[in-house]
Amino acid sequence: MAKLTETVKSGDFKNEKHVPEIEASFENGEVKVKVAVGSEIEHPNTLEHHIAWIKVFFTPEGASVPFEVGSYEFAAHGEEKIFTKPEVEACFKSAKKGTVYALSFCNIHGLWENAKEI
């Protein structure tokens, strides 16, 4: 049986359309996060090939485990010419800076990850 860490893929979002791109900032105890899949290289998001969900986690400095701060599912994938853009924004409070993690799931190419320290 494969470990989860062996099945999660990562890469450079500028060269790989499945990697979640993270923009994050920390100011006055507030973390602002934007995660997008396919901003540099567009993901098709058709019924046959789409990003099904994005999850966002945060690990404050000194913490040993990440906290889930958002879970987003995308349901419109080209049906009736309605397309979901796999992009989310979140804002939450934290007393400390830390690391933002994002996971995205493509129905064909599996689970992808990225992280950004703030």
CSV table of C-alpha atoms in Angstrom, one decimal:
chain,number,residue,atom,x,y,z
A,1,MET,CA,0.0,0.0,0.0
A,2,ALA,CA,1.4,3.4,-1.0
A,3,LYS,CA,1.8,6.2,1.6
A,4,LEU,CA,-0.3,9.3,1.0
A,5,THR,CA,2.9,11.4,0.6
A,6,GLU,CA,3.9,9.2,-2.3
A,7,THR,CA,0.7,9.8,-4.1
A,8,VAL,CA,0.5,13.6,-3.6
A,9,LYS,CA,2.1,15.4,-6.5
A,10,SER,CA,3.7,18.8,-6.6
A,11,GLY,CA,5.5,21.0,-9.1
A,12,ASP,CA,5.9,24.5,-10.4
A,13,PHE,CA,2.4,26.1,-11.1
A,14,LYS,CA,4.0,28.0,-14.0
A,15,ASN,CA,4.7,24.7,-15.8
A,16,GLU,CA,2.0,22.4,-14.5
A,17,LYS,CA,-1.7,23.2,-14.7
A,18,HIS,CA,-2.7,21.1,-11.7
A,19,VAL,CA,-0.6,22.7,-8.9
A,20,PRO,CA,-2.5,25.1,-6.7
A,21,GLU,CA,-1.0,28.6,-6.9
A,22,ILE,CA,-1.0,30.3,-3.5
A,23,GLU,CA,-1.0,34.1,-2.8
A,24,ALA,CA,-1.0,34.8,0.9
A,25,SER,CA,-0.3,37.8,3.2
A,26,PHE,CA,-0.2,38.4,7.0
A,27,GLU,CA,-1.1,41.8,8.4
A,28,ASN,CA,-2.4,42.9,11.8
A,29,GLY,CA,-3.3,39.3,12.8
A,30,GLU,CA,-5.2,38.5,9.6
A,31,VAL,CA,-4.2,36.0,7.0
A,32,LYS,CA,-5.5,36.6,3.5
A,33,VAL,CA,-5.2,33.7,1.0
A,34,LYS,CA,-6.0,33.2,-2.6
A,35,VAL,CA,-5.6,29.8,-4.2
A,36,ALA,CA,-6.1,29.1,-7.9
A,37,VAL,CA,-5.5,26.2,-10.2
A,38,GLY,CA,-4.6,26.9,-13.8
A,39,SER,CA,-3.9,30.6,-13.6
A,40,GLU,CA,-0.6,30.3,-15.6
A,41,ILE,CA,-1.6,27.2,-17.7
A,42,GLU,CA,-5.4,26.9,-17.9
A,43,HIS,CA,-7.0,23.7,-16.7
A,44,PRO,CA,-9.8,22.5,-19.0
A,45,ASN,CA,-12.5,22.1,-16.4
A,46,THR,CA,-14.8,20.0,-18.6
A,47,LEU,CA,-17.2,17.3,-17.4
A,48,GLU,CA,-14.5,14.8,-18.4
A,49,HIS,CA,-11.5,16.6,-16.9
A,50,HIS,CA,-11.8,19.0,-14.0
A,51,ILE,CA,-10.7,20.2,-10.6
A,52,ALA,CA,-13.1,18.7,-8.2
A,53,TRP,CA,-12.0,20.5,-5.0
A,54,ILE,CA,-9.4,22.7,-3.3
A,55,LYS,CA,-8.6,22.5,0.4
A,56,VAL,CA,-6.6,25.2,2.3
A,57,PHE,CA,-4.7,24.5,5.6
A,58,PHE,CA,-2.6,26.7,7.9
A,59,THR,CA,0.1,25.8,10.3
A,60,PRO,CA,1.0,28.7,12.6
A,61,GLU,CA,4.7,29.0,13.7
A,62,GLY,CA,5.4,26.6,16.5
A,63,ALA,CA,2.4,24.4,15.8
A,64,SER,CA,3.0,20.7,15.0
A,65,VAL,CA,-0.2,20.1,12.9
A,66,PRO,CA,-2.0,22.1,10.2
A,67,PHE,CA,-5.5,23.4,10.7
A,68,GLU,CA,-8.1,23.2,7.9
A,69,VAL,CA,-9.3,26.7,7.1
A,70,GLY,CA,-11.3,26.0,4.0
A,71,SER,CA,-12.8,23.3,1.8
A,72,TYR,CA,-14.2,24.2,-1.6
A,73,GLU,CA,-16.0,21.9,-4.0
A,74,PHE,CA,-16.6,22.7,-7.7
A,75,ALA,CA,-19.7,21.3,-9.3
A,76,ALA,CA,-20.1,23.0,-12.7
A,77,HIS,CA,-17.7,21.5,-15.2
A,78,GLY,CA,-18.9,22.5,-18.7
A,79,GLU,CA,-22.5,21.3,-18.3
A,80,GLU,CA,-24.8,23.7,-20.2
A,81,LYS,CA,-21.8,25.8,-21.0
A,82,ILE,CA,-21.4,26.7,-17.3
A,83,PHE,CA,-17.8,26.4,-16.1
A,84,THR,CA,-16.4,26.6,-12.6
A,85,LYS,CA,-13.2,28.5,-12.2
A,86,PRO,CA,-11.1,26.6,-9.6
A,87,GLU,CA,-10.1,29.7,-7.6
A,88,VAL,CA,-10.9,30.5,-3.9
A,89,GLU,CA,-10.2,33.3,-1.5
A,90,ALA,CA,-10.2,33.1,2.3
A,91,CYS,CA,-9.5,35.4,5.2
A,92,PHE,CA,-8.9,34.2,8.8
A,93,LYS,CA,-7.3,35.5,12.0
A,94,SER,CA,-4.0,34.2,13.4
A,95,ALA,CA,-1.8,35.5,16.2
A,96,LYS,CA,1.3,34.2,14.3
A,97,LYS,CA,2.7,33.9,10.8
A,98,GLY,CA,3.0,30.4,9.5
A,99,THR,CA,2.7,28.2,6.4
A,100,VAL,CA,-0.3,28.0,4.1
A,101,TYR,CA,-0.9,24.7,2.4
A,102,ALA,CA,-3.2,24.0,-0.5
A,103,LEU,CA,-4.4,20.7,-2.0
A,104,SER,CA,-6.3,20.3,-5.3
A,105,PHE,CA,-7.8,17.3,-6.8
A,106,CYS,CA,-8.1,16.6,-10.5
A,107,ASN,CA,-10.5,13.8,-11.4
A,108,ILE,CA,-8.0,12.4,-13.9
A,109,HIS,CA,-4.6,13.4,-12.6
A,110,GLY,CA,-5.1,13.0,-8.8
A,111,LEU,CA,-4.0,15.0,-5.8
A,112,TRP,CA,-1.6,18.0,-6.0
A,113,GLU,CA,-0.1,20.2,-3.3
A,114,ASN,CA,1.7,23.4,-2.7
A,115,ALA,CA,2.8,25.5,0.3
A,116,LYS,CA,3.8,29.1,1.0
A,117,GLU,CA,5.4,30.6,4.1
A,118,ILE,CA,4.1,33.9,5.3
